[in-house]
Amino acid sequence: MDFTFTEEQQAAVDAAKAVFAGVSPDAVPSPALTPGAVAEDLDRPLWARLAAADLLGLVVSPEHGGAGLDPVALCLVLRESARVLARVPLLETSAVAMAVERYAPRETAAALLPRVARGELVLTAASQGRTGHDPAERAVTARRDGTGWILDGVQTAVPWAHGADVLAVPAHTPEGAAVLALVPRTHDGLGLAAQYSTSGELLAELTLDAVRLDGADVIDAEGAWEWLRELLTTGTCALALGLGEAVLTMTSQYTGKREQFGHPVATFQAVAVQAADRYIDLRAMEVTLWQAAWRLGGGAEGAALPAAGDVAVAKIWASEGVRRVVQTAQHLHGGFGADTDYPLHRYHAWAKHLELSLGPAAAHEDALGDLLAAHPLG
């Protein structure tokens, strides 16, 4: 087995590092000091730099002006973006673009994907449902109306919705099938109400009131929403990994300089053991992430357990691991970690948002158990 990344994947990492090198986590007001959103829009200058570096077309096929890389490459770039808390919908736009290319009619892909690769079109996805706990596709109904569709329902906590051009909205038909609707943000019948994440970012409660769409704007291919949901989840695990690695590096640097009793606190056994435990968490998050991303890209086809099992394992480690990493970092920083002039509290707020987005590990363990019961490995 060869566990090294390809030259193309590594080139994507190098390009991402160059773009994100100039990004400051303190570029917007602190969420701890801001009652509403820290900003009304995504980081448009950074979005333009990502487009100029061809990173917005990373997973778009060459046919539509992209590089045609896989979910592993996307997760590598997302990992770098999270290290600096980049305020861009890179995950949502890339994931929806991949789903469109994989499942949508050719004319729909041809209309959207070249504009995505050029940075002209921002995409996002509604994946939290009405409450954040129920399946997202159950929150919206989709019924046929001649050659088109009519959608009704509510989705909560939609990221970047106020700045996106097209929103991918899962819905269910009267027959119980899941479809994926591509709804323009300014479409008649679509409403956006302001919500705020723990990181201070502007979210939206999305309301669909008899929204009418052409048939080409609704992807009814089997498995489209399920695949997109798993890719969004895996990308969120990549964000958690990058954030956790940045936090552990920050903690290592601080404890290496902070002295008590004439010695750096990093040399104290209690401090070293806690840091080592968090390092193990991050390595487990990393290996399960790459396994999930590889499976979504088509790896190990015909395996006894579907890719959803690997995604569940990645979620278990990421949701628990990112919380433990930032909590330990706060503890080892002491009171300094709560100082709003120091960036650690921002990482803590983002980590909590990622943890809530992923959901509790116990739920993923139940889902994994169900998969194992349905697909005996023996």
Short mmCIF file of C-alpha atoms in Angstrom, two decimals:
data_model
loop_
_atom_site.label_atom_id
_atom_site.label_comp_id
_atom_site.label_asym_id
_atom_site.label_seq_id
_atom_site.Cartn_x
_atom_site.Cartn_y
_atom_site.Cartn_z
CA MET A 1 0.00 0.00 0.00
CA ASP A 2 1.11 3.56 -0.73
CA PHE A 3 -0.21 6.12 1.75
CA THR A 4 1.55 9.12 0.21
CA PHE A 5 -0.43 11.84 -1.52
CA THR A 6 -0.17 12.26 -5.28
CA GLU A 7 1.81 15.08 -6.90
CA GLU A 8 -1.45 16.79 -7.87
CA GLN A 9 -2.80 16.59 -4.32
CA GLN A 10 0.43 17.95 -2.87
CA ALA A 11 0.44 20.76 -5.42
CA ALA A 12 -3.04 21.70 -4.23
CA VAL A 13 -1.75 21.85 -0.64
CA ASP A 14 1.15 24.07 -1.68
CA ALA A 15 -1.18 26.42 -3.54
CA ALA A 16 -3.53 26.56 -0.56
CA LYS A 17 -0.70 27.34 1.85
CA ALA A 18 0.40 30.22 -0.38
CA VAL A 19 -3.12 31.69 -0.50
CA PHE A 20 -3.90 31.23 3.20
CA ALA A 21 -0.50 32.52 4.34
CA GLY A 22 -1.82 36.07 4.37
CA VAL A 23 -5.07 35.31 6.23
CA SER A 24 -5.41 36.48 9.83
CA PRO A 25 -7.86 34.75 12.20
CA ASP A 26 -8.39 38.19 13.77
CA ALA A 27 -9.58 39.86 10.57
CA VAL A 28 -13.15 40.33 11.83
CA PRO A 29 -14.52 41.40 15.25
CA SER A 30 -14.37 38.81 18.02
CA PRO A 31 -17.50 36.65 18.34
CA ALA A 32 -17.16 37.07 22.11
CA LEU A 33 -17.63 40.83 21.76
CA THR A 34 -20.18 40.92 18.92
CA PRO A 35 -23.89 40.41 19.69
CA GLY A 36 -24.77 39.64 16.07
CA ALA A 37 -22.71 38.48 13.13
CA VAL A 38 -18.99 39.24 12.99
CA ALA A 39 -19.46 40.13 9.30
CA GLU A 40 -22.32 40.35 6.85
CA ASP A 41 -20.58 38.55 4.00
CA LEU A 42 -17.89 36.01 3.30
CA ASP A 43 -14.29 37.10 2.72
CA ARG A 44 -14.66 38.18 -0.91
CA PRO A 45 -11.00 39.19 -1.43
CA LEU A 46 -9.89 35.75 -0.22
CA TRP A 47 -12.51 34.13 -2.48
CA ALA A 48 -11.00 36.00 -5.43
CA ARG A 49 -7.49 34.83 -4.51
CA LEU A 50 -8.71 31.23 -4.29
CA ALA A 51 -10.20 31.60 -7.77
CA ALA A 52 -6.97 33.08 -9.11
CA ALA A 53 -5.06 30.10 -7.69
CA ASP A 54 -7.50 27.70 -9.43
CA LEU A 55 -8.54 26.26 -6.06
CA LEU A 56 -12.25 26.87 -6.60
CA GLY A 57 -12.15 24.53 -9.57
CA LEU A 58 -10.08 21.95 -7.74
CA VAL A 59 -12.75 19.24 -7.87
CA VAL A 60 -14.45 20.41 -11.08
CA SER A 61 -13.57 18.34 -14.14
CA PRO A 62 -11.28 19.76 -16.86
CA GLU A 63 -14.31 19.70 -19.15
CA HIS A 64 -15.73 22.56 -17.09
CA GLY A 65 -12.47 24.39 -16.44
CA GLY A 66 -11.28 22.66 -13.26
CA ALA A 67 -8.54 20.31 -12.15
CA GLY A 68 -10.73 17.25 -11.67
CA LEU A 69 -9.24 16.16 -8.34
CA ASP A 70 -10.88 13.97 -5.70
CA PRO A 71 -12.33 14.37 -2.18
CA VAL A 72 -8.89 13.71 -0.66
CA ALA A 73 -7.49 16.78 -2.43
CA LEU A 74 -10.46 18.85 -1.28
CA CYS A 75 -9.96 17.75 2.33
CA LEU A 76 -6.26 18.60 2.15
CA VAL A 77 -7.13 22.16 1.12
CA LEU A 78 -9.91 22.44 3.70
CA ARG A 79 -7.42 21.39 6.38
CA GLU A 80 -5.22 24.36 5.44
CA SER A 81 -8.18 26.75 5.40
CA ALA A 82 -9.20 25.79 8.93
CA ARG A 83 -5.74 26.50 10.32
CA VAL A 84 -6.38 30.22 9.74
CA LEU A 85 -10.19 30.19 10.19
CA ALA A 86 -10.73 31.17 6.56
CA ARG A 87 -14.17 32.74 6.18
CA VAL A 88 -15.14 31.24 2.84
CA PRO A 89 -17.67 28.57 1.76
CA LEU A 90 -14.97 26.44 0.15
CA LEU A 91 -16.43 23.21 1.52
CA GLU A 92 -20.03 23.94 0.56
CA THR A 93 -19.26 25.26 -2.93
CA SER A 94 -16.87 22.42 -3.77
CA ALA A 95 -19.10 19.69 -2.36
CA VAL A 96 -22.21 20.90 -4.18
CA ALA A 97 -20.19 21.29 -7.39
CA MET A 98 -19.01 17.68 -7.10
CA ALA A 99 -22.57 16.46 -6.55
CA VAL A 100 -23.81 18.47 -9.54
CA GLU A 101 -21.12 17.00 -11.77
CA ARG A 102 -21.74 13.49 -10.52
CA TYR A 103 -25.56 13.42 -10.52
CA ALA A 104 -27.13 16.43 -12.30
CA PRO A 105 -28.17 16.55 -15.97
CA ARG A 106 -25.31 17.54 -18.29
CA GLU A 107 -26.92 20.86 -19.20
CA THR A 108 -27.23 21.81 -15.52
CA ALA A 109 -23.57 20.98 -14.88
CA ALA A 110 -22.49 22.91 -17.98
CA ALA A 111 -24.41 25.99 -16.83
CA LEU A 112 -23.06 26.03 -13.28
CA LEU A 113 -19.62 24.47 -13.03
CA PRO A 114 -17.52 26.75 -15.29
CA ARG A 115 -18.78 29.73 -13.28
CA VAL A 116 -17.92 27.96 -10.03
CA ALA A 117 -14.38 27.28 -11.23
CA ARG A 118 -13.94 30.96 -12.16
CA GLY A 119 -15.17 32.11 -8.75
CA GLU A 120 -18.26 33.77 -10.21
CA LEU A 121 -20.76 31.53 -8.42
CA VAL A 122 -20.98 30.76 -4.70
CA LEU A 123 -22.85 27.61 -3.68
CA THR A 124 -24.02 26.38 -0.32
CA ALA A 125 -26.07 23.51 1.07
CA ALA A 126 -28.86 23.17 3.63
CA SER A 127 -27.89 20.06 5.57
CA GLN A 128 -29.25 20.62 9.10
CA GLY A 129 -32.96 20.12 8.51
CA ARG A 130 -35.54 21.93 10.62
CA THR A 131 -33.96 21.22 14.00
CA GLY A 132 -30.40 20.05 13.33
CA HIS A 133 -31.29 16.56 14.59
CA ASP A 134 -33.77 15.21 12.03
CA PRO A 135 -32.78 14.13 8.49
CA ALA A 136 -32.45 17.27 6.39
CA GLU A 137 -34.45 15.88 3.47
CA ARG A 138 -37.48 15.38 5.74
CA ALA A 139 -37.75 19.12 6.41
CA VAL A 140 -38.80 20.02 2.85
CA THR A 141 -41.40 18.45 0.56
CA ALA A 142 -40.97 18.27 -3.21
CA ARG A 143 -43.86 17.38 -5.48
CA ARG A 144 -43.98 17.29 -9.24
CA ASP A 145 -45.97 19.91 -11.13
CA GLY A 146 -45.98 19.01 -14.80
CA THR A 147 -42.36 19.07 -15.90
CA GLY A 148 -41.29 21.07 -12.85
CA TRP A 149 -41.36 20.83 -9.06
CA ILE A 150 -42.90 22.70 -6.12
CA LEU A 151 -41.01 22.87 -2.81
CA ASP A 152 -42.28 23.76 0.67
CA GLY A 153 -40.55 23.63 4.06
CA VAL A 154 -37.92 25.07 6.37
CA GLN A 155 -34.19 24.44 6.81
CA THR A 156 -32.18 25.86 9.69
CA ALA A 157 -28.58 27.00 10.17
CA VAL A 158 -27.71 27.21 6.47
CA PRO A 159 -24.11 28.48 6.23
CA TRP A 160 -23.19 31.39 3.93
CA ALA A 161 -26.76 31.49 2.58
CA HIS A 162 -26.96 35.29 2.56
CA GLY A 163 -23.94 35.52 0.25
CA ALA A 164 -24.50 32.42 -1.88
CA ASP A 165 -25.92 32.50 -5.39
CA VAL A 166 -27.43 29.00 -5.39
CA LEU A 167 -28.56 26.89 -2.44
CA ALA A 168 -28.67 23.10 -2.63
CA VAL A 169 -31.74 22.02 -0.66
CA PRO A 170 -32.56 18.36 0.04
CA ALA A 171 -36.22 17.42 0.02
CA HIS A 172 -38.46 14.36 -0.01
CA THR A 173 -41.13 13.36 -2.48
CA PRO A 174 -44.56 11.89 -1.62
CA GLU A 175 -43.06 8.50 -2.48
CA GLY A 176 -40.34 9.02 0.16
CA ALA A 177 -37.41 9.49 -2.25
CA ALA A 178 -34.78 12.15 -1.56
CA VAL A 179 -34.10 14.81 -4.19
CA LEU A 180 -31.68 17.75 -4.28
CA ALA A 181 -33.03 21.13 -5.43
CA LEU A 182 -30.77 23.91 -6.72
CA VAL A 183 -32.53 27.10 -5.68
CA PRO A 184 -31.28 30.60 -6.61
CA ARG A 185 -31.05 32.81 -3.52
CA THR A 186 -33.29 35.47 -5.08
CA HIS A 187 -35.97 32.99 -6.23
CA ASP A 188 -39.62 33.82 -5.59
CA GLY A 189 -40.93 32.10 -2.48
CA LEU A 190 -37.52 31.69 -0.83
CA GLY A 191 -36.97 33.57 2.43
CA LEU A 192 -33.85 33.94 4.60
CA ALA A 193 -33.97 34.89 8.29
CA ALA A 194 -30.77 35.72 10.18
CA GLN A 195 -29.27 33.20 12.58
CA TYR A 196 -25.82 33.20 14.19
CA SER A 197 -23.34 30.42 14.80
CA THR A 198 -21.18 30.04 17.90
CA SER A 199 -18.30 31.34 15.76
CA GLY A 200 -20.23 34.54 15.09
CA GLU A 201 -20.85 33.78 11.43
CA LEU A 202 -24.15 34.69 9.81
CA LEU A 203 -26.36 31.66 9.15
CA ALA A 204 -29.88 31.53 7.76
CA GLU A 205 -33.19 29.93 8.46
CA LEU A 206 -34.39 29.11 4.97
CA THR A 207 -38.11 29.09 4.23
CA LEU A 208 -39.53 27.68 1.00
CA ASP A 209 -43.12 28.69 0.25
CA ALA A 210 -44.42 27.07 -2.94
CA VAL A 211 -41.08 27.54 -4.69
CA ARG A 212 -41.41 26.45 -8.31
CA LEU A 213 -38.37 25.00 -10.10
CA ASP A 214 -37.75 23.64 -13.56
CA GLY A 215 -37.01 19.95 -13.83
CA ALA A 216 -33.34 20.63 -14.66
CA ASP A 217 -32.91 22.37 -11.28
CA VAL A 218 -33.90 19.33 -9.23
CA ILE A 219 -31.54 16.37 -9.06
CA ASP A 220 -33.62 13.24 -8.57
CA ALA A 221 -30.86 10.71 -9.26
CA GLU A 222 -30.74 7.99 -6.62
CA GLY A 223 -28.11 8.59 -3.95
CA ALA A 224 -27.33 12.21 -4.90
CA TRP A 225 -28.28 13.78 -1.57
CA GLU A 226 -26.82 10.94 0.47
CA TRP A 227 -23.47 11.28 -1.30
CA LEU A 228 -23.43 15.06 -0.90
CA ARG A 229 -24.31 14.75 2.80
CA GLU A 230 -21.42 12.35 3.38
CA LEU A 231 -19.00 14.62 1.48
CA LEU A 232 -20.10 17.66 3.52
CA THR A 233 -19.58 15.65 6.70
CA THR A 234 -16.15 14.43 5.64
CA GLY A 235 -15.15 17.97 4.71
CA THR A 236 -16.28 19.16 8.13
CA CYS A 237 -13.99 16.51 9.65
CA ALA A 238 -11.15 17.99 7.59
CA LEU A 239 -11.92 21.43 8.98
CA ALA A 240 -11.91 20.01 12.52
CA LEU A 241 -8.52 18.40 11.90
CA GLY A 242 -6.91 21.56 10.54
CA LEU A 243 -8.32 23.65 13.38
CA GLY A 244 -7.18 21.13 16.00
CA GLU A 245 -3.66 20.99 14.58
CA ALA A 246 -3.40 24.78 14.65
CA VAL A 247 -4.61 24.86 18.25
CA LEU A 248 -2.16 22.18 19.39
CA THR A 249 0.71 24.06 17.70
CA MET A 250 -0.38 27.25 19.44
CA THR A 251 -0.48 25.40 22.76
CA SER A 252 2.95 23.86 22.24
CA GLN A 253 4.46 27.26 21.51
CA TYR A 254 2.82 28.84 24.55
CA THR A 255 3.72 26.12 27.05
CA GLY A 256 7.27 26.06 25.71
CA LYS A 257 7.70 29.75 26.60
CA ARG A 258 5.56 30.05 29.73
CA GLU A 259 7.68 29.40 32.82
CA GLN A 260 6.81 28.40 36.37
CA PHE A 261 9.36 27.65 39.10
CA GLY A 262 12.10 28.49 36.63
CA HIS A 263 11.10 25.91 34.01
CA PRO A 264 8.85 25.92 30.90
CA VAL A 265 5.49 24.42 31.81
CA ALA A 266 5.81 22.11 28.80
CA THR A 267 8.43 20.15 30.77
CA PHE A 268 5.94 19.32 33.53
CA GLN A 269 4.67 15.76 33.25
CA ALA A 270 0.99 16.67 33.70
CA VAL A 271 1.20 19.18 30.85
CA ALA A 272 3.15 16.85 28.55
CA VAL A 273 0.75 13.96 29.07
CA GLN A 274 -2.29 16.07 28.25
CA ALA A 275 -0.65 17.44 25.11
CA ALA A 276 0.37 13.92 24.07
CA ASP A 277 -3.21 12.68 24.47
CA ARG A 278 -4.45 15.45 22.20
CA TYR A 279 -1.76 14.61 19.64
CA ILE A 280 -3.10 11.05 19.58
CA ASP A 281 -6.62 12.41 19.08
CA LEU A 282 -5.45 14.39 16.06
CA ARG A 283 -3.66 11.44 14.49
CA ALA A 284 -6.80 9.32 14.90
CA MET A 285 -8.87 12.13 13.37
CA GLU A 286 -6.43 12.28 10.46
CA VAL A 287 -6.32 8.59 9.57
CA THR A 288 -10.10 8.18 9.77
CA LEU A 289 -10.56 11.33 7.67
CA TRP A 290 -8.39 10.06 4.83
CA GLN A 291 -10.13 6.70 4.91
CA ALA A 292 -13.54 8.35 4.57
CA ALA A 293 -12.40 10.75 1.83
CA TRP A 294 -10.76 7.91 -0.08
CA ARG A 295 -13.93 5.81 0.10
CA LEU A 296 -16.07 8.71 -1.17
CA GLY A 297 -13.69 9.05 -4.10
CA GLY A 298 -14.37 5.46 -5.09
CA GLY A 299 -11.75 3.62 -3.06
CA ALA A 300 -12.33 -0.02 -2.06
CA GLU A 301 -15.37 -0.47 -4.27
CA GLY A 302 -17.23 -3.63 -3.36
CA ALA A 303 -16.10 -3.53 0.26
CA ALA A 304 -18.32 -5.31 2.78
CA LEU A 305 -19.16 -2.04 4.57
CA PRO A 306 -20.40 0.98 2.56
CA ALA A 307 -18.55 4.30 2.64
CA ALA A 308 -21.10 5.59 5.17
CA GLY A 309 -19.39 3.38 7.76
CA ASP A 310 -16.04 5.07 7.23
CA VAL A 311 -17.72 8.48 7.36
CA ALA A 312 -19.36 7.54 10.66
CA VAL A 313 -15.98 6.56 12.15
CA ALA A 314 -14.47 9.86 10.99
CA LYS A 315 -17.37 11.75 12.58
CA ILE A 316 -16.95 9.94 15.88
CA TRP A 317 -13.31 10.95 16.15
CA ALA A 318 -13.74 14.47 14.79
CA SER A 319 -16.70 15.53 16.92
CA GLU A 320 -15.11 14.28 20.13
CA GLY A 321 -11.51 15.02 19.19
CA VAL A 322 -11.87 18.67 18.25
CA ARG A 323 -13.69 19.36 21.52
CA ARG A 324 -10.99 17.68 23.61
CA VAL A 325 -8.21 19.52 21.78
CA VAL A 326 -9.61 23.01 22.35
CA GLN A 327 -10.62 22.27 25.95
CA THR A 328 -7.11 21.06 26.77
CA ALA A 329 -5.65 24.09 25.01
CA GLN A 330 -7.77 26.43 27.11
CA HIS A 331 -6.72 24.59 30.26
CA LEU A 332 -3.01 24.70 29.46
CA HIS A 333 -3.16 28.36 28.48
CA GLY A 334 -4.76 29.29 31.81
CA GLY A 335 -6.42 32.69 31.93
CA PHE A 336 -4.47 33.79 28.87
CA GLY A 337 -6.59 31.50 26.70
CA ALA A 338 -9.71 33.53 27.47
CA ASP A 339 -8.10 36.86 26.52
CA THR A 340 -10.02 38.26 23.56
CA ASP A 341 -6.80 39.86 22.27
CA TYR A 342 -5.41 36.33 21.81
CA PRO A 343 -6.85 34.16 18.99
CA LEU A 344 -7.43 30.95 20.97
CA HIS A 345 -10.98 31.90 21.95
CA ARG A 346 -11.85 32.23 18.25
CA TYR A 347 -10.63 28.71 17.56
CA HIS A 348 -12.67 27.48 20.52
CA ALA A 349 -15.81 29.13 19.11
CA TRP A 350 -15.21 27.66 15.65
CA ALA A 351 -14.52 24.24 17.16
CA LYS A 352 -17.84 24.32 19.01
CA HIS A 353 -19.63 25.17 15.76
CA LEU A 354 -17.94 22.24 13.98
CA GLU A 355 -18.76 19.91 16.87
CA LEU A 356 -22.42 20.91 16.77
CA SER A 357 -22.50 20.55 12.98
CA LEU A 358 -21.12 17.02 13.19
CA GLY A 359 -23.47 15.98 15.98
CA PRO A 360 -22.85 13.80 19.03
CA ALA A 361 -20.48 10.85 18.74
CA ALA A 362 -23.03 8.55 20.39
CA ALA A 363 -25.44 9.04 17.48
CA HIS A 364 -22.71 8.15 15.00
CA GLU A 365 -21.84 5.07 17.02
CA ASP A 366 -25.48 3.96 16.81
CA ALA A 367 -25.44 4.53 13.02
CA LEU A 368 -22.22 2.57 12.70
CA GLY A 369 -23.73 -0.27 14.72
CA ASP A 370 -26.74 -0.36 12.40
CA LEU A 371 -24.44 -0.53 9.36
CA LEU A 372 -22.42 -3.35 10.89
CA ALA A 373 -25.60 -5.25 11.66
CA ALA A 374 -26.86 -4.80 8.10
CA HIS A 375 -23.50 -5.67 6.49
CA PRO A 376 -21.86 -8.52 8.45
CA LEU A 377 -18.10 -8.39 7.89
CA GLY A 378 -17.68 -12.12 8.31
#
